[in-house]
Amino acid sequence: MITLKSIVEIIDEINTIVTSVATAIEEQSATTQEISNNVSQAATGVQEVNENVNQTSAVAGEVTEDIHKVSQSAEEIKHGSLQINESALELSKLAENLNEMVGRFKV
């Protein structure tokens, strides 16, 4: 025969089990929230890394462009130097010819 006392004991056991389950669910919820926060922080970190990589790539592109401009300028300077050298040689030849012509005159 089931007595009122045994029913109360069963209800107490059920309450203990329900309380344990509720505590476990709360702990699981807190752990899940912590995992979610960690994933969110990791995603933010990855986004920052991507932004830094993009900035580095942009700077590398600018440096490459600047190097190309310096190379072009160096080539222009080289070309100008060659022209100056040719002009100096022509001027030297003209000076020699002029000296030769002046040497022909007698005073």
mmCIF file of C-alpha atoms in Angstrom:
data_model
loop_
_atom_site.group_PDB
_atom_site.id
_atom_site.type_symbol
_atom_site.label_atom_id
_atom_site.label_comp_id
_atom_site.label_asym_id
_atom_site.label_seq_id
_atom_site.Cartn_x
_atom_site.Cartn_y
_atom_site.Cartn_z
ATOM 1 C CA MET A 1 0.000 0.000 0.000
ATOM 2 C CA ILE A 2 1.235 3.446 -0.897
ATOM 3 C CA THR A 3 1.266 5.793 1.997
ATOM 4 C CA LEU A 4 1.272 9.546 2.067
ATOM 5 C CA LYS A 5 4.801 9.440 3.443
ATOM 6 C CA SER A 6 6.080 7.412 0.474
ATOM 7 C CA ILE A 7 4.383 9.825 -1.953
ATOM 8 C CA VAL A 8 6.074 12.772 -0.225
ATOM 9 C CA GLU A 9 9.447 10.945 -0.436
ATOM 10 C CA ILE A 10 8.931 10.321 -4.166
ATOM 11 C CA ILE A 11 7.992 13.970 -4.709
ATOM 12 C CA ASP A 12 11.096 15.032 -2.751
ATOM 13 C CA GLU A 13 13.255 12.771 -4.966
ATOM 14 C CA ILE A 14 11.642 14.211 -8.091
ATOM 15 C CA ASN A 15 12.255 17.756 -6.798
ATOM 16 C CA THR A 16 15.918 16.866 -6.129
ATOM 17 C CA ILE A 17 16.269 15.444 -9.647
ATOM 18 C CA VAL A 18 14.518 18.458 -11.219
ATOM 19 C CA THR A 19 16.768 20.815 -9.233
ATOM 20 C CA SER A 20 19.874 18.896 -10.392
ATOM 21 C CA VAL A 21 18.679 19.007 -14.014
ATOM 22 C CA ALA A 22 17.941 22.741 -13.741
ATOM 23 C CA THR A 23 21.402 23.392 -12.268
ATOM 24 C CA ALA A 24 23.016 21.350 -15.046
ATOM 25 C CA ILE A 25 21.032 23.260 -17.677
ATOM 26 C CA GLU A 26 22.111 26.597 -16.159
ATOM 27 C CA GLU A 27 25.763 25.482 -16.178
ATOM 28 C CA GLN A 28 25.418 24.289 -19.768
ATOM 29 C CA SER A 29 23.830 27.601 -20.753
ATOM 30 C CA ALA A 30 26.669 29.550 -19.086
ATOM 31 C CA THR A 31 29.262 27.364 -20.844
ATOM 32 C CA THR A 32 27.487 27.798 -24.182
ATOM 33 C CA GLN A 33 27.453 31.589 -23.665
ATOM 34 C CA GLU A 34 31.187 31.547 -22.865
ATOM 35 C CA ILE A 35 31.896 29.496 -26.003
ATOM 36 C CA SER A 36 29.802 31.943 -28.036
ATOM 37 C CA ASN A 37 31.774 34.892 -26.607
ATOM 38 C CA ASN A 38 35.065 33.150 -27.414
ATOM 39 C CA VAL A 39 33.953 32.459 -30.993
ATOM 40 C CA SER A 40 32.891 36.099 -31.355
ATOM 41 C CA GLN A 41 36.282 37.304 -30.060
ATOM 42 C CA ALA A 42 38.069 34.922 -32.429
ATOM 43 C CA ALA A 43 35.997 36.226 -35.350
ATOM 44 C CA THR A 44 36.890 39.797 -34.392
ATOM 45 C CA GLY A 45 40.564 38.796 -34.246
ATOM 46 C CA VAL A 46 40.371 37.190 -37.682
ATOM 47 C CA GLN A 47 38.685 40.316 -39.063
ATOM 48 C CA GLU A 48 41.483 42.499 -37.632
ATOM 49 C CA VAL A 49 44.106 40.207 -39.166
ATOM 50 C CA ASN A 50 42.333 40.426 -42.546
ATOM 51 C CA GLU A 51 42.259 44.220 -42.313
ATOM 52 C CA ASN A 52 45.975 44.287 -41.466
ATOM 53 C CA VAL A 53 46.763 41.986 -44.398
ATOM 54 C CA ASN A 54 44.734 44.232 -46.726
ATOM 55 C CA GLN A 55 46.563 47.331 -45.452
ATOM 56 C CA THR A 56 49.923 45.591 -45.879
ATOM 57 C CA SER A 57 48.965 44.588 -49.398
ATOM 58 C CA ALA A 58 47.976 48.164 -50.244
ATOM 59 C CA VAL A 59 51.272 49.494 -48.860
ATOM 60 C CA ALA A 60 53.210 46.856 -50.808
ATOM 61 C CA GLY A 61 51.416 47.988 -53.971
ATOM 62 C CA GLU A 62 52.346 51.605 -53.269
ATOM 63 C CA VAL A 63 55.977 50.638 -52.624
ATOM 64 C CA THR A 64 56.055 48.684 -55.885
ATOM 65 C CA GLU A 65 54.678 51.703 -57.733
ATOM 66 C CA ASP A 66 57.272 53.986 -56.095
ATOM 67 C CA ILE A 67 60.088 51.594 -57.026
ATOM 68 C CA HIS A 68 58.841 51.588 -60.621
ATOM 69 C CA LYS A 69 58.856 55.413 -60.662
ATOM 70 C CA VAL A 70 62.406 55.485 -59.259
ATOM 71 C CA SER A 71 63.480 52.997 -61.915
ATOM 72 C CA GLN A 72 61.938 55.159 -64.644
ATOM 73 C CA SER A 73 63.657 58.249 -63.253
ATOM 74 C CA ALA A 74 67.000 56.442 -63.154
ATOM 75 C CA GLU A 75 66.523 55.407 -66.778
ATOM 76 C CA GLU A 76 65.741 59.013 -67.749
ATOM 77 C CA ILE A 77 68.844 60.232 -65.893
ATOM 78 C CA LYS A 78 70.942 57.601 -67.677
ATOM 79 C CA HIS A 79 69.545 58.686 -71.047
ATOM 80 C CA GLY A 80 70.227 62.354 -70.209
ATOM 81 C CA SER A 81 73.772 61.522 -69.128
ATOM 82 C CA LEU A 82 74.416 59.733 -72.421
ATOM 83 C CA GLN A 83 73.148 62.771 -74.351
ATOM 84 C CA ILE A 84 75.390 65.086 -72.292
ATOM 85 C CA ASN A 85 78.357 62.794 -72.985
ATOM 86 C CA GLU A 86 77.633 62.838 -76.742
ATOM 87 C CA SER A 87 77.269 66.628 -76.691
ATOM 88 C CA ALA A 88 80.552 66.970 -74.784
ATOM 89 C CA LEU A 89 82.306 64.796 -77.385
ATOM 90 C CA GLU A 90 80.869 66.902 -80.218
ATOM 91 C CA LEU A 91 81.910 70.088 -78.419
ATOM 92 C CA SER A 92 85.414 68.692 -77.950
ATOM 93 C CA LYS A 93 85.644 67.921 -81.680
ATOM 94 C CA LEU A 94 84.432 71.434 -82.520
ATOM 95 C CA ALA A 95 87.059 72.898 -80.161
ATOM 96 C CA GLU A 96 89.768 70.845 -81.869
ATOM 97 C CA ASN A 97 88.573 72.013 -85.298
ATOM 98 C CA LEU A 98 88.474 75.609 -84.075
ATOM 99 C CA ASN A 99 92.031 75.310 -82.682
ATOM 100 C CA GLU A 100 93.154 73.905 -85.999
ATOM 101 C CA MET A 101 91.510 76.757 -87.912
ATOM 102 C CA VAL A 102 92.943 79.405 -85.570
ATOM 103 C CA GLY A 103 96.379 77.794 -85.975
ATOM 104 C CA ARG A 104 96.211 78.425 -89.752
ATOM 105 C CA PHE A 105 95.925 82.173 -89.311
ATOM 106 C CA LYS A 106 99.193 84.120 -89.133
ATOM 107 C CA VAL A 107 99.375 87.442 -87.481
#
